[in-house]
Coordinates of C-alpha atoms in Angstrom, one line a residue:
M8 CA 76.5 19.4 61.9
K9 CA 73.5 21.7 62.0
G10 CA 70.5 22.2 64.1
R11 CA 71.8 21.0 67.5
G12 CA 70.6 24.3 69.1
R13 CA 70.5 24.6 72.9
Q14 CA 70.2 21.1 74.3
D15 CA 68.2 20.4 77.5
R16 CA 71.2 19.8 79.6
H17 CA 72.4 23.4 79.1
E18 CA 71.0 25.4 82.0
K19 CA 72.3 28.8 80.8
T20 CA 73.7 30.6 77.8
I21 CA 76.5 33.1 77.4
N22 CA 78.3 35.2 74.8
L23 CA 82.2 35.2 74.8
A24 CA 84.2 38.3 73.7
L25 CA 87.8 37.4 72.9
Q26 CA 90.6 39.9 72.8
G27 CA 93.7 39.7 70.6
G28 CA 97.2 39.4 71.8
G29 CA 99.4 37.2 69.6
S30 CA 100.6 34.1 71.5
H31 CA 98.9 35.3 74.6
G32 CA 95.7 34.1 72.8
A33 CA 96.7 30.7 74.1
F34 CA 95.3 31.9 77.5
T35 CA 92.0 32.4 75.7
W36 CA 92.4 28.8 74.3
G37 CA 92.5 27.6 77.9
V38 CA 89.4 29.6 78.8
L39 CA 87.5 28.2 75.9
D40 CA 88.6 24.7 76.6
R41 CA 87.1 25.0 80.1
M42 CA 83.9 26.7 78.9
F43 CA 83.2 24.1 76.2
E44 CA 83.8 21.4 78.9
E45 CA 81.0 22.8 81.0
D46 CA 77.8 20.9 80.0
R47 CA 75.6 23.3 82.0
L48 CA 76.6 26.2 79.7
W49 CA 75.8 26.9 76.1
V50 CA 78.1 29.3 74.2
E51 CA 75.5 31.3 72.2
A52 CA 78.0 33.5 70.2
V53 CA 81.6 34.5 70.0
S54 CA 83.2 37.8 69.1
G55 CA 86.9 37.8 68.4
T56 CA 89.7 40.1 67.3
S57 CA 93.2 39.1 66.0
A58 CA 94.2 35.9 68.0
G59 CA 90.6 36.0 69.4
A60 CA 89.3 35.8 65.9
M61 CA 91.4 32.8 65.2
N62 CA 90.2 31.1 68.4
A63 CA 86.6 31.9 67.3
V64 CA 86.8 30.4 63.8
V65 CA 88.7 27.3 65.0
A66 CA 86.1 26.7 67.7
A67 CA 83.3 27.1 65.1
Q68 CA 84.9 24.6 62.8
G69 CA 85.3 22.1 65.7
M70 CA 81.6 22.7 66.7
Y71 CA 80.6 21.9 63.2
D72 CA 82.5 18.6 63.3
D73 CA 81.7 17.4 66.8
G74 CA 80.0 19.9 69.0
A75 CA 81.8 21.2 72.1
N76 CA 84.2 18.3 72.2
G77 CA 85.1 19.0 68.6
A78 CA 85.7 22.7 69.5
R79 CA 88.2 21.7 72.2
A80 CA 90.0 19.2 70.0
A81 CA 90.2 21.7 67.1
L82 CA 91.7 24.4 69.4
E83 CA 94.4 22.1 70.7
A84 CA 95.3 21.0 67.1
F85 CA 95.4 24.6 65.9
W86 CA 97.7 25.8 68.6
K87 CA 100.0 22.8 68.0
A88 CA 100.1 23.8 64.3
V89 CA 101.0 27.4 65.4
S90 CA 103.9 26.0 67.5
R91 CA 105.2 23.7 64.7
A92 CA 105.2 26.7 62.3
G93 CA 107.2 28.7 64.8
Q94 CA 109.9 26.0 65.2
S95 CA 111.8 27.4 62.1
S96 CA 111.5 31.0 63.3
P97 CA 114.7 32.8 64.5
L98 CA 112.6 34.4 67.2
K99 CA 113.4 32.2 70.2
R100 CA 114.4 32.6 73.8
T101 CA 118.1 32.7 74.6
P102 CA 119.6 29.9 76.7
L103 CA 119.8 32.3 79.6
D104 CA 116.1 33.2 79.3
M105 CA 115.3 29.5 79.3
F106 CA 117.5 28.9 82.4
M107 CA 115.9 31.8 84.2
G108 CA 112.3 30.8 83.2
N109 CA 111.8 34.0 81.3
W110 CA 109.2 33.7 78.5
S111 CA 110.0 37.0 76.7
L112 CA 112.2 37.4 73.6
D113 CA 113.7 40.7 74.6
A114 CA 117.3 39.4 74.4
N115 CA 116.8 37.7 71.1
P116 CA 119.0 39.5 68.4
G117 CA 116.4 38.8 65.7
Y118 CA 113.6 40.4 67.8
I119 CA 115.8 43.4 68.7
W120 CA 116.6 44.0 65.0
M121 CA 113.0 43.5 63.9
D122 CA 111.7 45.9 66.7
M123 CA 114.2 48.5 65.7
I124 CA 113.8 48.3 61.9
S125 CA 110.0 48.3 62.1
R126 CA 110.1 51.8 63.5
L127 CA 112.2 53.0 60.5
A128 CA 110.7 51.2 57.5
S129 CA 107.3 49.9 56.5
P130 CA 106.3 46.3 55.7
Y131 CA 105.9 47.5 52.1
D132 CA 109.7 48.1 52.1
L133 CA 110.8 45.2 54.3
N134 CA 108.3 42.5 53.3
P135 CA 107.3 43.3 49.7
L136 CA 106.0 39.7 49.2
D137 CA 103.9 40.0 52.3
L138 CA 105.1 36.7 53.7
N139 CA 103.2 35.6 56.8
P140 CA 103.7 32.0 58.1
L141 CA 100.6 32.4 60.3
R142 CA 98.5 32.9 57.2
D143 CA 99.7 29.5 55.9
V144 CA 98.7 27.9 59.2
V145 CA 95.2 29.4 59.1
R146 CA 94.7 28.6 55.4
D147 CA 95.7 25.0 55.9
F148 CA 93.8 24.4 59.1
I149 CA 90.5 26.2 58.7
D150 CA 87.6 25.0 56.5
F151 CA 85.6 28.2 56.1
D152 CA 82.7 26.3 54.6
K153 CA 82.4 24.6 58.0
V154 CA 82.7 27.9 59.8
A155 CA 79.8 29.3 57.7
G156 CA 77.8 26.1 58.3
E157 CA 78.1 26.2 62.1
E158 CA 74.7 27.8 62.6
D159 CA 74.3 27.1 66.3
M160 CA 77.0 29.6 67.4
G161 CA 77.1 33.2 66.2
I162 CA 80.5 34.5 65.2
Y163 CA 81.6 38.1 64.8
I164 CA 85.0 39.2 63.8
S165 CA 86.2 42.8 63.6
A166 CA 88.8 44.5 61.4
T167 CA 89.6 48.2 61.1
N168 CA 88.8 50.0 57.9
V169 CA 92.1 51.9 57.1
E170 CA 90.3 54.6 55.1
T171 CA 87.5 55.4 57.4
G172 CA 89.0 54.4 60.8
R173 CA 85.8 52.5 61.6
A174 CA 85.3 48.9 62.7
R175 CA 83.9 46.5 60.2
I176 CA 82.0 43.5 61.7
F177 CA 82.1 40.3 59.7
H178 CA 79.4 37.7 60.4
R179 CA 79.8 34.0 60.1
H180 CA 78.9 33.7 56.4
E181 CA 81.3 36.6 55.5
I182 CA 84.4 35.1 57.2
T183 CA 87.2 34.1 54.9
L184 CA 91.0 33.7 55.2
D185 CA 91.4 37.4 54.3
V186 CA 88.9 38.4 57.0
V187 CA 90.8 36.5 59.7
M188 CA 94.2 37.9 58.6
A189 CA 92.8 41.4 58.3
S190 CA 91.6 41.1 61.9
A191 CA 95.2 40.2 62.9
C192 CA 97.0 42.6 60.6
L193 CA 99.5 44.8 62.6
P194 CA 100.4 47.6 60.2
F195 CA 104.0 47.8 61.3
M196 CA 104.5 44.2 60.4
F197 CA 102.3 43.4 57.5
K198 CA 100.7 45.1 54.5
A199 CA 97.0 46.0 54.9
V200 CA 94.7 43.2 53.8
E201 CA 92.3 44.2 51.0
I202 CA 88.8 42.8 51.0
D203 CA 86.6 43.9 48.1
G204 CA 89.1 46.7 47.4
T205 CA 89.1 48.1 50.9
P206 CA 92.2 47.9 53.1
Y207 CA 92.0 46.7 56.6
W208 CA 94.2 46.6 59.7
D209 CA 94.0 44.8 63.0
G210 CA 90.5 44.9 64.5
G211 CA 92.0 45.8 67.9
Y212 CA 92.2 49.5 66.9
M213 CA 88.4 49.9 66.8
G214 CA 87.0 46.7 68.4
N215 CA 89.0 44.6 70.8
P216 CA 86.7 42.8 70.9
V217 CA 83.4 44.3 69.6
L218 CA 80.4 43.9 72.0
F219 CA 77.4 45.4 70.2
P220 CA 76.7 42.5 67.8
F221 CA 75.7 40.5 70.9
I222 CA 73.1 43.2 71.8
D223 CA 71.9 43.4 68.2
Y224 CA 71.8 39.7 67.3
S225 CA 72.3 37.3 70.2
P226 CA 69.4 35.9 72.3
S227 CA 71.8 35.6 75.3
A228 CA 72.0 38.7 77.6
D229 CA 75.3 37.8 79.2
I230 CA 78.7 38.8 77.8
L231 CA 81.9 37.4 79.2
I232 CA 85.0 39.3 78.1
V233 CA 88.3 37.4 78.1
Q234 CA 90.7 40.1 78.8
I235 CA 94.4 39.6 78.0
N236 CA 95.6 43.2 77.5
P237 CA 95.9 44.9 80.9
L238 CA 93.8 48.0 81.5
K239 CA 96.1 49.1 84.3
R240 CA 99.9 48.7 84.5
P241 CA 101.5 50.0 87.7
G242 CA 104.5 52.4 87.3
T243 CA 105.8 54.6 84.6
P244 CA 107.4 52.9 81.6
R245 CA 110.9 54.3 80.9
K246 CA 112.5 52.2 78.2
A247 CA 111.4 52.8 74.6
S248 CA 110.1 49.3 74.3
E249 CA 108.1 49.6 77.5
I250 CA 106.6 53.0 76.4
L251 CA 105.6 51.5 73.0
N252 CA 104.1 48.5 74.7
R253 CA 102.0 50.6 77.1
V254 CA 100.8 52.8 74.2
N255 CA 99.7 49.7 72.4
E256 CA 97.9 48.4 75.5
I257 CA 96.0 51.7 75.9
T258 CA 95.2 51.9 72.2
F259 CA 93.9 48.3 72.0
N260 CA 91.8 48.7 75.1
A261 CA 90.3 52.1 74.1
S262 CA 87.5 50.6 71.9
L263 CA 86.6 48.1 74.6
L264 CA 86.3 50.9 77.2
R265 CA 84.2 52.9 74.8
D266 CA 81.7 50.1 74.3
L267 CA 81.6 49.4 78.1
R268 CA 81.0 53.1 78.8
A269 CA 78.0 53.0 76.3
I270 CA 76.6 49.9 78.0
E271 CA 77.0 51.4 81.4
L272 CA 75.3 54.6 80.3
I273 CA 72.4 52.7 78.8
D274 CA 71.9 50.7 82.0
R275 CA 72.0 53.9 84.0
L276 CA 69.5 55.7 81.8
I277 CA 67.2 52.7 82.1
D278 CA 67.5 52.8 85.9
E279 CA 66.7 56.6 85.9
G280 CA 63.7 56.1 83.6
A281 CA 65.2 58.1 80.7
L282 CA 65.2 55.0 78.5
S283 CA 62.6 52.3 78.2
D284 CA 63.9 48.7 78.8
T285 CA 61.5 47.6 76.1
D286 CA 63.4 49.6 73.5
Y287 CA 66.9 49.2 74.9
R288 CA 68.5 46.0 76.1
R289 CA 70.2 45.6 79.5
M290 CA 73.2 43.3 79.3
N291 CA 74.9 41.3 82.1
M292 CA 78.6 42.0 81.9
H293 CA 81.4 39.7 83.1
M294 CA 85.1 39.6 82.7
I295 CA 88.0 37.1 83.1
D296 CA 91.1 39.2 83.4
D297 CA 93.4 36.8 85.4
G298 CA 95.6 36.6 82.4
C299 CA 96.5 40.2 82.6
R300 CA 97.9 39.8 86.0
E301 CA 99.8 36.6 85.0
M302 CA 101.2 38.2 81.8
L303 CA 102.1 41.6 83.2
A304 CA 105.7 40.5 83.7
M305 CA 106.1 38.6 80.5
G306 CA 106.7 41.5 78.2
A307 CA 105.3 42.4 74.8
S308 CA 107.9 40.2 73.0
S309 CA 106.4 37.1 74.6
K310 CA 103.4 37.6 72.3
L311 CA 105.7 36.2 69.5
N312 CA 106.9 33.2 71.5
S313 CA 105.3 30.1 69.9
E314 CA 107.1 27.5 72.0
W315 CA 104.7 24.7 72.9
A316 CA 105.7 24.8 76.5
F317 CA 104.8 28.5 76.6
L318 CA 101.5 28.0 74.8
T319 CA 100.4 25.1 77.1
H320 CA 101.5 27.2 80.1
L321 CA 99.2 30.0 79.0
R322 CA 96.4 27.4 78.3
D323 CA 96.7 26.0 81.8
I324 CA 96.5 29.5 83.3
G325 CA 93.4 30.2 81.2
R326 CA 91.7 27.0 82.2
A327 CA 92.3 27.7 85.8
A328 CA 91.0 31.2 85.5
A329 CA 87.8 30.0 83.7
D330 CA 87.3 27.3 86.3
R331 CA 87.6 29.9 89.2
W332 CA 85.1 32.2 87.4
L333 CA 82.6 29.4 86.8
N334 CA 82.8 28.3 90.4
A335 CA 82.3 31.8 91.7
H336 CA 79.8 33.1 89.2
F337 CA 77.8 30.4 87.4
D338 CA 74.7 31.2 89.4
D339 CA 75.1 34.9 88.4
I340 CA 74.7 34.1 84.7
E341 CA 71.3 35.3 83.4
N342 CA 70.7 37.0 86.7
R343 CA 73.2 39.9 87.2
S344 CA 76.4 41.5 86.1
T345 CA 79.6 40.6 87.9
L346 CA 81.6 43.4 86.3
D347 CA 80.6 46.7 88.0
L348 CA 80.9 49.2 85.2
G349 CA 80.0 52.1 87.5
V350 CA 82.9 51.4 89.8
M351 CA 85.2 50.8 86.7
F352 CA 84.5 54.2 85.2
D353 CA 84.6 55.9 88.6
D354 CA 88.1 54.5 88.8
F355 CA 88.9 55.8 85.4
G356 CA 87.3 59.2 86.2
A357 CA 85.0 59.1 83.2
R358 CA 81.6 58.1 84.3
R359 CA 79.4 61.2 83.9
S360 CA 80.8 63.0 80.8
E361 CA 79.7 60.6 78.0
N362 CA 77.2 61.4 75.3
I363 CA 75.4 58.3 74.1
L364 CA 75.3 59.6 70.5
N365 CA 79.1 59.7 70.5
L366 CA 79.5 56.2 72.0
R367 CA 77.3 54.2 69.7
P368 CA 79.7 52.4 67.3
Q369 CA 78.9 52.7 63.6
I370 CA 78.2 49.0 63.0
G371 CA 74.5 49.1 62.1
G372 CA 71.7 47.2 63.7
K373 CA 69.5 48.2 66.6
L374 CA 71.0 49.0 70.0

């Protein structure tokens, strides 16, 4: 379906930026389910990485079929397909974990072996055929012609160019099965995905998710980040798995912090008169990060848990978080930011030292 555009009943527009995080992407499913349910709000564009990229393309296909209701139905059907594919996986909770209500797989022998061996050998040794059940799910579920044909919602997916270390942004008409799998390609688990002869890894390394396509291409000036990787985690990790998990969280948030620092710097320079607001865009920044608080205790291994009960649990958490955010901040959309970047970077001790030339991601277009 083409040409629906922004209908009269939609009072406001917004861009959604979706982080990656394996099964934790079901939290984002819940957020999207609530957002697409809100008739007053039009989702202008979506940026996604890894699981966020999958949520984005599934939503786009559903939008093509039946608008916002189609997006909601497609997301539920996709996550059901993910859960069915995981039923044959040896990575499951132990009976004790089920009894204790623990969603992590830390005690699963298969997970322990996989975690250990992945630090000693590469996927080129361990998985020479590059088998990935999730690729089969995405291939069977997504009609990429429909994704390309959904012209009413912009879609931007990021992957990391292995050779240059830069983010590559794929627009709607460029998105293929390989693009989605490249965005979700963890290099310790899968071979790099080659696209036109260039190898790509998970987009989270350089854009989790990317924000600047919204500035360059979207008519909406509001960006809502759906955060599922915690920026802060209290305490010092001591176990090897805890250390690696925290390193990954810091790594996958670094690109987001870089983009937010750049946006904060631009806003500040506009306020100080050093930049013209006719040449540079001021964006209203928002964030839903309730999932981080909910998932802090779940452990990194729970990102591989595909049980339907777990996925729907995360969906419900995401729906509730989105509902709280809409109730508190709907009136702020198109009027002001609800994410105070100045306070954020004061907290991180990094507000005044940036250089705008170093912060501008190499993704082309006009800032």
